[in-house]
Amino acid sequence: MAERETFFADVLLPVPMRQVFTYRIPFEFNEQIRSGLRVLVPFGKNKLLTGLITNVHQKVPKDYQAKYIDSILDEQPIITAKQLAFWDWISTYYMSPIGDVMNAALPANFKLASESKFCIHPDSPDPDSLQLTKREIEMLDLLRVNESCSTKELSELLGIKTIQPYLKKLLDYKLIAGSEEVRERYTPKTQLFVFLAATFQQEESLSTLLNTFEQKTRAEKQVQALLQFLQLASEAGGLHAPVSKSLLLKHDVSASAIQTLEKQGIFEIERLQIDRFDLQSEDTASFKPLTEIQQNSLAAIEEGFTRKDVCLLHGVTGSGKTEIYVQLIQQHLDLGKQVLFLIPEIALTTQLINRLQKYFGQLVGVYHSRFNQNERVEIWNHVLNNDPNKFRIIVGARSSVFLPFADLGLVIVDEEHEASFKQYDPSPRYNARDAAIVLAKLHEAKVLLGSATPSIESYYNALQEKYELVNLHERYKGLQLPSMICADLKREKKLKNMQSHFSSLLLDEMRAVLEKKEQIILFQNRRGYTPIWSCEVCSWTPRCQHCDVSLTYHKHSNMLKCHYCSYTIPPIGSCTACGSNRLRMIGFGTEKIEDELQLIFPNTVFKRMDLDSTRSKHAYEEIIDDFSQRRIDVLIGTQMVTKGLDFDHVSLVGILDADMLLNRPDFRAYERAYQLMSQVAGRAGRKEKQGKVIIQSAQAEHWVLERVMAHDFKGFYDVEIEERERFFYPPFYKIVQLTLKHEKEELVNEGAQYLADQLRGIFKERVLGPEFPIIKRIQNKYLKEIKLKIERGAPDKKVKARILQDLDVFFQNVRFKSIQISIDVDPM
């Protein structure tokens, strides 16, 4: 670029707008500016925002005078051209503002703005050891005096207009952190470790110490503790190696003996931070040998990849899909490629992550939105720089599709049917499974979708030969699928065999299993104690003040709670409508199941696994560990218990209320019911013997239950796909859902009718609604939905462009400007 030529840059900003903004490049930046760099730009009256350069050109904006770029924040681009193309696809396909896509994709530490707040990093290094300028030292001093300061406040206090370059340097040094990050940051996982004092790490001094102990008659416990420590330390790498205190205690070493040895200067105890997934060693384990059936499936996948870029592996629960994934990952690592392993929810798949880390060690990186910002930036940079020694395999939840892959070779989507891959709020409302397929196409990479219960859409695509299909219909080493029995609740109630919410069949099977010292999983997809309190006289129920939904009673907290906005009130003694004190509880959640079963089986250890019992960071891992170590007899849970769990001693699974799953008013209800019941059933009998599943239902002859009990996915699919085609649902039609929100019900009604009429002018009978959803008010806003069913073959871009055009016309009407509209393409 010539030095004095005038250049402009298109800058993408993290604001909910559908376009980029053009800024003028100061002459002194002409040689430095290029796509993918972050720049600081003025926006609005007094704001400074971090934006991304998407294009450099010499076209002068016609409609406005371009402001100047304030400063450049990077020496090298932080995103790639393929990422920009991917963001553009997300924005176009899911009808989301490109600014929202940027906001979702970039870690917060990359988005410095005038409103950003900063404080001293709680783990900051010694600033004296770093080369800091006078300005940076002044900034640190200010933050020490004030608990936190915004960018704007720091700028005014220091008298510096452009402060972001200084902030960036301090962030890079980890001297400061975003105050949001500090508030939400994980507490590092730590453990107490025991070291042998340096004095005794020489063989001579250790030998002398042991001889001294032998002469003491009252030092038996200390000798035992020392010998046990030496054995564990040698296994861990030698006399200098630390041994966790908890491991010593598990080997019958007393805490008092450890304390005595510490006082004598023989042991030193230190609290150390450990890896969040508890990877004990950098040594990697060898792969398990594949069975003949797994080997055949692997060969079929490899052959399928020569014909198609996407392959669906339909493998029953317990068939060993993970071992096939591992072989494919190694193949692509050998080619020097990066691998993205998408899983529905990180918190629910620690067993899988541990297994991958044992195989691949430091090559595995874990990425998801709950990591603190420094951790996310660190992984981002490793992936961007294509580090050959670290994070070649990214195991992540849906947000990991936004990472800056340099050379992606393989994408694995495990449990591809899971609704958790869909982002609901905020925008962009993307499906990570579908987005990953597009991402792979941009990188010319292969995609493997894996599931025991594939989504209807994916299975349809496989049968239509859009994807390759590989079946794995036998469990690992020929283990039988569980036998399944339906407990007919109508018959049980008629014979008066029910005990509370439990059939005699289920209770008898539970007794038999507990007598054998085996384990049980009970599934109820509803948390809390009881969903509804109702007046027996007038049928009044306590409801949320902000949402049109009844309150759920939680016994542990003794509160009535709304599961949509967290509104709570104390339990009510009498009906507020008629004054009667005849209030009864209807229905049951996981909390009530635990409470009532404890009375029936008083000497049994029960534990719940639901949103209420797993709110703390490590709660889920602790429950899983306790269950795998057989410290829990019966695990009661919501759909959390259906995902990513592999236990050797579970011989019985109980599904307590199949009717609730079957009777949801949603076109995916049967698909979701089949998937959930089949997945939780798959937790039974996963080692050497066949497990058993009891399904409680008042619709014992329901065709979906018959297919579940026969493990007949293909039979279920054949019936369901026929219904989908008959009633114009996916995969034959695409759905675009528009949801209007406003505090005033009459305005939302008027606006929704106006917009629906407008859309019908073009899309005719394809427009359904407007209708109130099942819950018509959430957080004091009334909702109204309009659905468009569009033929699969219709020109996608034209259809969506026309919808956006109609929305522009809608918002030109002053009366409707305050209405919020969210767009959901392919709702789940």
JSON list of N, CA, C and O in Angstrom, two decimals, residues 489 493 498-502 524-536 541 550-555 560 563 583-596 656-657 659-660 696:
[
{"chain": "A", "resi": 489, "resn": "LEU", "atom": "N", "xyz": [-49.86, -49.05, 34.58]},
{"chain": "A", "resi": 489, "resn": "LEU", "atom": "CA", "xyz": [-50.32, -48.32, 35.76]},
{"chain": "A", "resi": 489, "resn": "LEU", "atom": "C", "xyz": [-51.84, -48.41, 35.94]},
{"chain": "A", "resi": 489, "resn": "LEU", "atom": "O", "xyz": [-52.35, -48.40, 37.07]},
{"chain": "A", "resi": 493, "resn": "LYS", "atom": "N", "xyz": [-53.23, -49.80, 39.42]},
{"chain": "A", "resi": 493, "resn": "LYS", "atom": "CA", "xyz": [-54.13, -49.00, 40.26]},
{"chain": "A", "resi": 493, "resn": "LYS", "atom": "C", "xyz": [-55.45, -49.72, 40.50]},
{"chain": "A", "resi": 493, "resn": "LYS", "atom": "O", "xyz": [-56.02, -49.66, 41.60]},
{"chain": "A", "resi": 498, "resn": "MET", "atom": "N", "xyz": [-50.35, -50.26, 43.70]},
{"chain": "A", "resi": 498, "resn": "MET", "atom": "CA", "xyz": [-49.44, -49.12, 43.70]},
{"chain": "A", "resi": 498, "resn": "MET", "atom": "C", "xyz": [-49.07, -48.74, 45.13]},
{"chain": "A", "resi": 498, "resn": "MET", "atom": "O", "xyz": [-49.90, -48.75, 46.03]},
{"chain": "A", "resi": 499, "resn": "GLN", "atom": "N", "xyz": [-47.82, -48.40, 45.33]},
{"chain": "A", "resi": 499, "resn": "GLN", "atom": "CA", "xyz": [-47.37, -47.84, 46.60]},
{"chain": "A", "resi": 499, "resn": "GLN", "atom": "C", "xyz": [-46.84, -46.44, 46.26]},
{"chain": "A", "resi": 499, "resn": "GLN", "atom": "O", "xyz": [-45.76, -46.30, 45.69]},
{"chain": "A", "resi": 500, "resn": "SER", "atom": "N", "xyz": [-47.66, -45.43, 46.58]},
{"chain": "A", "resi": 500, "resn": "SER", "atom": "CA", "xyz": [-47.37, -44.06, 46.14]},
{"chain": "A", "resi": 500, "resn": "SER", "atom": "C", "xyz": [-47.32, -44.05, 44.61]},
{"chain": "A", "resi": 500, "resn": "SER", "atom": "O", "xyz": [-48.28, -44.44, 43.97]},
{"chain": "A", "resi": 501, "resn": "HIS", "atom": "N", "xyz": [-46.18, -43.65, 44.03]},
{"chain": "A", "resi": 501, "resn": "HIS", "atom": "CA", "xyz": [-46.08, -43.55, 42.56]},
{"chain": "A", "resi": 501, "resn": "HIS", "atom": "C", "xyz": [-45.37, -44.75, 41.96]},
{"chain": "A", "resi": 501, "resn": "HIS", "atom": "O", "xyz": [-44.99, -44.71, 40.79]},
{"chain": "A", "resi": 502, "resn": "PHE", "atom": "N", "xyz": [-45.21, -45.82, 42.74]},
{"chain": "A", "resi": 502, "resn": "PHE", "atom": "CA", "xyz": [-44.37, -46.93, 42.31]},
{"chain": "A", "resi": 502, "resn": "PHE", "atom": "C", "xyz": [-45.19, -48.20, 42.17]},
{"chain": "A", "resi": 502, "resn": "PHE", "atom": "O", "xyz": [-45.94, -48.59, 43.08]},
{"chain": "A", "resi": 524, "resn": "GLN", "atom": "N", "xyz": [-36.90, -39.70, 35.99]},
{"chain": "A", "resi": 524, "resn": "GLN", "atom": "CA", "xyz": [-38.13, -38.91, 35.99]},
{"chain": "A", "resi": 524, "resn": "GLN", "atom": "C", "xyz": [-37.75, -37.52, 35.47]},
{"chain": "A", "resi": 524, "resn": "GLN", "atom": "O", "xyz": [-36.97, -36.82, 36.10]},
{"chain": "A", "resi": 525, "resn": "ASN", "atom": "N", "xyz": [-38.28, -37.14, 34.34]},
{"chain": "A", "resi": 525, "resn": "ASN", "atom": "CA", "xyz": [-37.84, -35.90, 33.70]},
{"chain": "A", "resi": 525, "resn": "ASN", "atom": "C", "xyz": [-38.57, -34.68, 34.27]},
{"chain": "A", "resi": 525, "resn": "ASN", "atom": "O", "xyz": [-39.11, -33.85, 33.54]},
{"chain": "A", "resi": 526, "resn": "ARG", "atom": "N", "xyz": [-38.58, -34.61, 35.60]},
{"chain": "A", "resi": 526, "resn": "ARG", "atom": "CA", "xyz": [-39.18, -33.44, 36.27]},
{"chain": "A", "resi": 526, "resn": "ARG", "atom": "C", "xyz": [-38.52, -33.31, 37.64]},
{"chain": "A", "resi": 526, "resn": "ARG", "atom": "O", "xyz": [-38.53, -34.23, 38.42]},
{"chain": "A", "resi": 527, "resn": "ARG", "atom": "N", "xyz": [-37.91, -32.14, 37.88]},
{"chain": "A", "resi": 527, "resn": "ARG", "atom": "CA", "xyz": [-37.24, -31.95, 39.16]},
{"chain": "A", "resi": 527, "resn": "ARG", "atom": "C", "xyz": [-38.22, -31.34, 40.17]},
{"chain": "A", "resi": 527, "resn": "ARG", "atom": "O", "xyz": [-39.36, -31.05, 39.84]},
{"chain": "A", "resi": 528, "resn": "GLY", "atom": "N", "xyz": [-37.73, -31.12, 41.38]},
{"chain": "A", "resi": 528, "resn": "GLY", "atom": "CA", "xyz": [-38.58, -30.59, 42.44]},
{"chain": "A", "resi": 528, "resn": "GLY", "atom": "C", "xyz": [-39.30, -31.70, 43.18]},
{"chain": "A", "resi": 528, "resn": "GLY", "atom": "O", "xyz": [-39.11, -32.90, 42.93]},
{"chain": "A", "resi": 529, "resn": "TYR", "atom": "N", "xyz": [-40.16, -31.30, 44.11]},
{"chain": "A", "resi": 529, "resn": "TYR", "atom": "CA", "xyz": [-40.88, -32.28, 44.94]},
{"chain": "A", "resi": 529, "resn": "TYR", "atom": "C", "xyz": [-42.21, -32.63, 44.29]},
{"chain": "A", "resi": 529, "resn": "TYR", "atom": "O", "xyz": [-42.52, -33.77, 44.02]},
{"chain": "A", "resi": 530, "resn": "THR", "atom": "N", "xyz": [-43.00, -31.60, 44.03]},
{"chain": "A", "resi": 530, "resn": "THR", "atom": "CA", "xyz": [-44.29, -31.83, 43.35]},
{"chain": "A", "resi": 530, "resn": "THR", "atom": "C", "xyz": [-44.61, -30.64, 42.46]},
{"chain": "A", "resi": 530, "resn": "THR", "atom": "O", "xyz": [-44.42, -29.49, 42.85]},
{"chain": "A", "resi": 531, "resn": "PRO", "atom": "N", "xyz": [-45.02, -30.88, 41.21]},
{"chain": "A", "resi": 531, "resn": "PRO", "atom": "CA", "xyz": [-45.22, -29.79, 40.27]},
{"chain": "A", "resi": 531, "resn": "PRO", "atom": "C", "xyz": [-46.41, -28.88, 40.58]},
{"chain": "A", "resi": 531, "resn": "PRO", "atom": "O", "xyz": [-46.38, -27.70, 40.25]},
{"chain": "A", "resi": 532, "resn": "ILE", "atom": "N", "xyz": [-47.46, -29.41, 41.15]},
{"chain": "A", "resi": 532, "resn": "ILE", "atom": "CA", "xyz": [-48.68, -28.59, 41.32]},
{"chain": "A", "resi": 532, "resn": "ILE", "atom": "C", "xyz": [-49.26, -28.76, 42.71]},
{"chain": "A", "resi": 532, "resn": "ILE", "atom": "O", "xyz": [-49.42, -29.88, 43.20]},
{"chain": "A", "resi": 533, "resn": "TRP", "atom": "N", "xyz": [-49.56, -27.62, 43.34]},
{"chain": "A", "resi": 533, "resn": "TRP", "atom": "CA", "xyz": [-50.43, -27.61, 44.53]},
{"chain": "A", "resi": 533, "resn": "TRP", "atom": "C", "xyz": [-51.80, -27.17, 44.05]},
{"chain": "A", "resi": 533, "resn": "TRP", "atom": "O", "xyz": [-51.91, -26.21, 43.29]},
{"chain": "A", "resi": 534, "resn": "SER", "atom": "N", "xyz": [-52.84, -27.83, 44.49]},
{"chain": "A", "resi": 534, "resn": "SER", "atom": "CA", "xyz": [-54.17, -27.50, 44.00]},
{"chain": "A", "resi": 534, "resn": "SER", "atom": "C", "xyz": [-55.18, -27.54, 45.15]},
{"chain": "A", "resi": 534, "resn": "SER", "atom": "O", "xyz": [-55.10, -28.39, 46.04]},
{"chain": "A", "resi": 535, "resn": "CYS", "atom": "N", "xyz": [-56.12, -26.59, 45.11]},
{"chain": "A", "resi": 535, "resn": "CYS", "atom": "CA", "xyz": [-57.19, -26.55, 46.11]},
{"chain": "A", "resi": 535, "resn": "CYS", "atom": "C", "xyz": [-58.26, -27.58, 45.73]},
{"chain": "A", "resi": 535, "resn": "CYS", "atom": "O", "xyz": [-58.77, -27.58, 44.60]},
{"chain": "A", "resi": 536, "resn": "GLU", "atom": "N", "xyz": [-58.62, -28.46, 46.66]},
{"chain": "A", "resi": 536, "resn": "GLU", "atom": "CA", "xyz": [-59.61, -29.50, 46.38]},
{"chain": "A", "resi": 536, "resn": "GLU", "atom": "C", "xyz": [-61.01, -28.92, 46.22]},
{"chain": "A", "resi": 536, "resn": "GLU", "atom": "O", "xyz": [-61.88, -29.54, 45.60]},
{"chain": "A", "resi": 541, "resn": "THR", "atom": "N", "xyz": [-54.58, -22.97, 41.90]},
{"chain": "A", "resi": 541, "resn": "THR", "atom": "CA", "xyz": [-53.17, -23.36, 42.07]},
{"chain": "A", "resi": 541, "resn": "THR", "atom": "C", "xyz": [-52.32, -22.10, 42.21]},
{"chain": "A", "resi": 541, "resn": "THR", "atom": "O", "xyz": [-52.60, -21.09, 41.55]},
{"chain": "A", "resi": 550, "resn": "SER", "atom": "N", "xyz": [-47.64, -22.58, 36.77]},
{"chain": "A", "resi": 550, "resn": "SER", "atom": "CA", "xyz": [-47.81, -22.90, 38.19]},
{"chain": "A", "resi": 550, "resn": "SER", "atom": "C", "xyz": [-46.43, -23.05, 38.85]},
{"chain": "A", "resi": 550, "resn": "SER", "atom": "O", "xyz": [-45.45, -23.35, 38.19]},
{"chain": "A", "resi": 551, "resn": "LEU", "atom": "N", "xyz": [-46.41, -22.83, 40.15]},
{"chain": "A", "resi": 551, "resn": "LEU", "atom": "CA", "xyz": [-45.15, -22.93, 40.90]},
{"chain": "A", "resi": 551, "resn": "LEU", "atom": "C", "xyz": [-44.92, -24.37, 41.35]},
{"chain": "A", "resi": 551, "resn": "LEU", "atom": "O", "xyz": [-45.85, -25.09, 41.69]},
{"chain": "A", "resi": 552, "resn": "THR", "atom": "N", "xyz": [-43.65, -24.79, 41.32]},
{"chain": "A", "resi": 552, "resn": "THR", "atom": "CA", "xyz": [-43.26, -26.15, 41.74]},
{"chain": "A", "resi": 552, "resn": "THR", "atom": "C", "xyz": [-42.74, -26.10, 43.17]},
{"chain": "A", "resi": 552, "resn": "THR", "atom": "O", "xyz": [-41.93, -25.23, 43.51]},
{"chain": "A", "resi": 553, "resn": "TYR", "atom": "N", "xyz": [-43.21, -27.04, 43.99]},
{"chain": "A", "resi": 553, "resn": "TYR", "atom": "CA", "xyz": [-42.75, -27.08, 45.38]},
{"chain": "A", "resi": 553, "resn": "TYR", "atom": "C", "xyz": [-41.43, -27.83, 45.48]},
{"chain": "A", "resi": 553, "resn": "TYR", "atom": "O", "xyz": [-41.26, -28.92, 44.94]},
{"chain": "A", "resi": 554, "resn": "HIS", "atom": "N", "xyz": [-40.45, -27.20, 46.17]},
{"chain": "A", "resi": 554, "resn": "HIS", "atom": "CA", "xyz": [-39.15, -27.82, 46.44]},
{"chain": "A", "resi": 554, "resn": "HIS", "atom": "C", "xyz": [-39.04, -28.03, 47.94]},
{"chain": "A", "resi": 554, "resn": "HIS", "atom": "O", "xyz": [-38.96, -27.06, 48.70]},
{"chain": "A", "resi": 555, "resn": "LYS", "atom": "N", "xyz": [-39.03, -29.28, 48.37]},
{"chain": "A", "resi": 555, "resn": "LYS", "atom": "CA", "xyz": [-39.03, -29.57, 49.80]},
{"chain": "A", "resi": 555, "resn": "LYS", "atom": "C", "xyz": [-37.73, -29.18, 50.48]},
{"chain": "A", "resi": 555, "resn": "LYS", "atom": "O", "xyz": [-37.71, -28.69, 51.60]},
{"chain": "A", "resi": 560, "resn": "LEU", "atom": "N", "xyz": [-41.94, -22.57, 47.04]},
{"chain": "A", "resi": 560, "resn": "LEU", "atom": "CA", "xyz": [-42.60, -22.75, 45.75]},
{"chain": "A", "resi": 560, "resn": "LEU", "atom": "C", "xyz": [-41.83, -21.92, 44.74]},
{"chain": "A", "resi": 560, "resn": "LEU", "atom": "O", "xyz": [-41.58, -20.72, 44.95]},
{"chain": "A", "resi": 563, "resn": "HIS", "atom": "N", "xyz": [-39.81, -22.30, 37.48]},
{"chain": "A", "resi": 563, "resn": "HIS", "atom": "CA", "xyz": [-38.66, -22.82, 36.76]},
{"chain": "A", "resi": 563, "resn": "HIS", "atom": "C", "xyz": [-38.32, -21.99, 35.53]},
{"chain": "A", "resi": 563, "resn": "HIS", "atom": "O", "xyz": [-37.39, -22.32, 34.81]},
{"chain": "A", "resi": 583, "resn": "LEU", "atom": "N", "xyz": [-55.52, -28.22, 50.58]},
{"chain": "A", "resi": 583, "resn": "LEU", "atom": "CA", "xyz": [-54.60, -28.16, 49.44]},
{"chain": "A", "resi": 583, "resn": "LEU", "atom": "C", "xyz": [-53.95, -29.54, 49.26]},
{"chain": "A", "resi": 583, "resn": "LEU", "atom": "O", "xyz": [-53.50, -30.14, 50.23]},
{"chain": "A", "resi": 584, "resn": "ARG", "atom": "N", "xyz": [-53.89, -30.01, 48.05]},
{"chain": "A", "resi": 584, "resn": "ARG", "atom": "CA", "xyz": [-53.26, -31.31, 47.80]},
{"chain": "A", "resi": 584, "resn": "ARG", "atom": "C", "xyz": [-52.15, -31.16, 46.76]},
{"chain": "A", "resi": 584, "resn": "ARG", "atom": "O", "xyz": [-52.16, -30.25, 45.94]},
{"chain": "A", "resi": 585, "resn": "MET", "atom": "N", "xyz": [-51.22, -32.08, 46.81]},
{"chain": "A", "resi": 585, "resn": "MET", "atom": "CA", "xyz": [-50.10, -32.09, 45.87]},
{"chain": "A", "resi": 585, "resn": "MET", "atom": "C", "xyz": [-50.41, -33.04, 44.73]},
{"chain": "A", "resi": 585, "resn": "MET", "atom": "O", "xyz": [-50.83, -34.16, 44.94]},
{"chain": "A", "resi": 586, "resn": "ILE", "atom": "N", "xyz": [-50.17, -32.56, 43.50]},
{"chain": "A", "resi": 586, "resn": "ILE", "atom": "CA", "xyz": [-50.42, -33.37, 42.31]},
{"chain": "A", "resi": 586, "resn": "ILE", "atom": "C", "xyz": [-49.10, -33.57, 41.56]},
{"chain": "A", "resi": 586, "resn": "ILE", "atom": "O", "xyz": [-48.36, -32.62, 41.33]},
{"chain": "A", "resi": 587, "resn": "GLY", "atom": "N", "xyz": [-48.85, -34.81, 41.16]},
{"chain": "A", "resi": 587, "resn": "GLY", "atom": "CA", "xyz": [-47.63, -35.10, 40.40]},
{"chain": "A", "resi": 587, "resn": "GLY", "atom": "C", "xyz": [-46.44, -35.32, 41.32]},
{"chain": "A", "resi": 587, "resn": "GLY", "atom": "O", "xyz": [-46.54, -35.22, 42.54]},
{"chain": "A", "resi": 588, "resn": "PHE", "atom": "N", "xyz": [-45.30, -35.65, 40.71]},
{"chain": "A", "resi": 588, "resn": "PHE", "atom": "CA", "xyz": [-44.11, -35.92, 41.51]},
{"chain": "A", "resi": 588, "resn": "PHE", "atom": "C", "xyz": [-42.85, -35.63, 40.69]},
{"chain": "A", "resi": 588, "resn": "PHE", "atom": "O", "xyz": [-42.80, -35.85, 39.48]},
{"chain": "A", "resi": 589, "resn": "GLY", "atom": "N", "xyz": [-41.85, -35.10, 41.39]},
{"chain": "A", "resi": 589, "resn": "GLY", "atom": "CA", "xyz": [-40.55, -34.83, 40.78]},
{"chain": "A", "resi": 589, "resn": "GLY", "atom": "C", "xyz": [-39.48, -35.66, 41.46]},
{"chain": "A", "resi": 589, "resn": "GLY", "atom": "O", "xyz": [-39.76, -36.48, 42.34]},
{"chain": "A", "resi": 590, "resn": "THR", "atom": "N", "xyz": [-38.22, -35.45, 41.06]},
{"chain": "A", "resi": 590, "resn": "THR", "atom": "CA", "xyz": [-37.11, -36.26, 41.58]},
{"chain": "A", "resi": 590, "resn": "THR", "atom": "C", "xyz": [-36.98, -36.16, 43.09]},
{"chain": "A", "resi": 590, "resn": "THR", "atom": "O", "xyz": [-36.63, -37.13, 43.76]},
{"chain": "A", "resi": 591, "resn": "GLU", "atom": "N", "xyz": [-37.27, -34.97, 43.64]},
{"chain": "A", "resi": 591, "resn": "GLU", "atom": "CA", "xyz": [-37.12, -34.77, 45.08]},
{"chain": "A", "resi": 591, "resn": "GLU", "atom": "C", "xyz": [-38.12, -35.63, 45.86]},
{"chain": "A", "resi": 591, "resn": "GLU", "atom": "O", "xyz": [-37.79, -36.22, 46.89]},
{"chain": "A", "resi": 592, "resn": "LYS", "atom": "N", "xyz": [-39.35, -35.70, 45.35]},
{"chain": "A", "resi": 592, "resn": "LYS", "atom": "CA", "xyz": [-40.37, -36.50, 46.03]},
{"chain": "A", "resi": 592, "resn": "LYS", "atom": "C", "xyz": [-40.07, -38.00, 45.91]},
{"chain": "A", "resi": 592, "resn": "LYS", "atom": "O", "xyz": [-40.30, -38.76, 46.86]},
{"chain": "A", "resi": 593, "resn": "ILE", "atom": "N", "xyz": [-39.54, -38.40, 44.77]},
{"chain": "A", "resi": 593, "resn": "ILE", "atom": "CA", "xyz": [-39.18, -39.81, 44.59]},
{"chain": "A", "resi": 593, "resn": "ILE", "atom": "C", "xyz": [-38.14, -40.22, 45.63]},
{"chain": "A", "resi": 593, "resn": "ILE", "atom": "O", "xyz": [-38.26, -41.25, 46.30]},
{"chain": "A", "resi": 594, "resn": "GLU", "atom": "N", "xyz": [-37.12, -39.38, 45.78]},
{"chain": "A", "resi": 594, "resn": "GLU", "atom": "CA", "xyz": [-36.06, -39.65, 46.77]},
{"chain": "A", "resi": 594, "resn": "GLU", "atom": "C", "xyz": [-36.65, -39.76, 48.18]},
{"chain": "A", "resi": 594, "resn": "GLU", "atom": "O", "xyz": [-36.33, -40.68, 48.94]},
{"chain": "A", "resi": 595, "resn": "ASP", "atom": "N", "xyz": [-37.53, -38.83, 48.50]},
{"chain": "A", "resi": 595, "resn": "ASP", "atom": "CA", "xyz": [-38.12, -38.76, 49.84]},
{"chain": "A", "resi": 595, "resn": "ASP", "atom": "C", "xyz": [-38.95, -40.01, 50.15]},
{"chain": "A", "resi": 595, "resn": "ASP", "atom": "O", "xyz": [-38.83, -40.61, 51.22]},
{"chain": "A", "resi": 596, "resn": "GLU", "atom": "N", "xyz": [-39.77, -40.42, 49.17]},
{"chain": "A", "resi": 596, "resn": "GLU", "atom": "CA", "xyz": [-40.68, -41.54, 49.42]},
{"chain": "A", "resi": 596, "resn": "GLU", "atom": "C", "xyz": [-39.97, -42.89, 49.38]},
{"chain": "A", "resi": 596, "resn": "GLU", "atom": "O", "xyz": [-40.30, -43.79, 50.14]},
{"chain": "A", "resi": 656, "resn": "LEU", "atom": "N", "xyz": [-40.11, -43.76, 35.32]},
{"chain": "A", "resi": 656, "resn": "LEU", "atom": "CA", "xyz": [-41.25, -43.66, 36.24]},
{"chain": "A", "resi": 656, "resn": "LEU", "atom": "C", "xyz": [-42.51, -43.06, 35.64]},
{"chain": "A", "resi": 656, "resn": "LEU", "atom": "O", "xyz": [-43.60, -43.31, 36.13]},
{"chain": "A", "resi": 657, "resn": "ASP", "atom": "N", "xyz": [-42.38, -42.25, 34.61]},
{"chain": "A", "resi": 657, "resn": "ASP", "atom": "CA", "xyz": [-43.57, -41.58, 34.05]},
{"chain": "A", "resi": 657, "resn": "ASP", "atom": "C", "xyz": [-43.40, -41.39, 32.55]},
{"chain": "A", "resi": 657, "resn": "ASP", "atom": "O", "xyz": [-43.13, -40.30, 32.06]},
{"chain": "A", "resi": 659, "resn": "ASP", "atom": "N", "xyz": [-45.65, -41.50, 30.35]},
{"chain": "A", "resi": 659, "resn": "ASP", "atom": "CA", "xyz": [-46.77, -40.75, 29.75]},
{"chain": "A", "resi": 659, "resn": "ASP", "atom": "C", "xyz": [-46.45, -39.27, 29.63]},
{"chain": "A", "resi": 659, "resn": "ASP", "atom": "O", "xyz": [-46.88, -38.61, 28.68]},
{"chain": "A", "resi": 660, "resn": "MET", "atom": "N", "xyz": [-45.71, -38.72, 30.59]},
{"chain": "A", "resi": 660, "resn": "MET", "atom": "CA", "xyz": [-45.35, -37.30, 30.52]},
{"chain": "A", "resi": 660, "resn": "MET", "atom": "C", "xyz": [-44.51, -37.02, 29.27]},
{"chain": "A", "resi": 660, "resn": "MET", "atom": "O", "xyz": [-44.64, -35.97, 28.64]},
{"chain": "A", "resi": 696, "resn": "GLN", "atom": "N", "xyz": [-42.94, -47.47, 33.52]},
{"chain": "A", "resi": 696, "resn": "GLN", "atom": "CA", "xyz": [-44.27, -47.28, 34.09]},
{"chain": "A", "resi": 696, "resn": "GLN", "atom": "C", "xyz": [-45.10, -46.39, 33.17]},
{"chain": "A", "resi": 696, "resn": "GLN", "atom": "O", "xyz": [-44.69, -45.27, 32.85]}
]
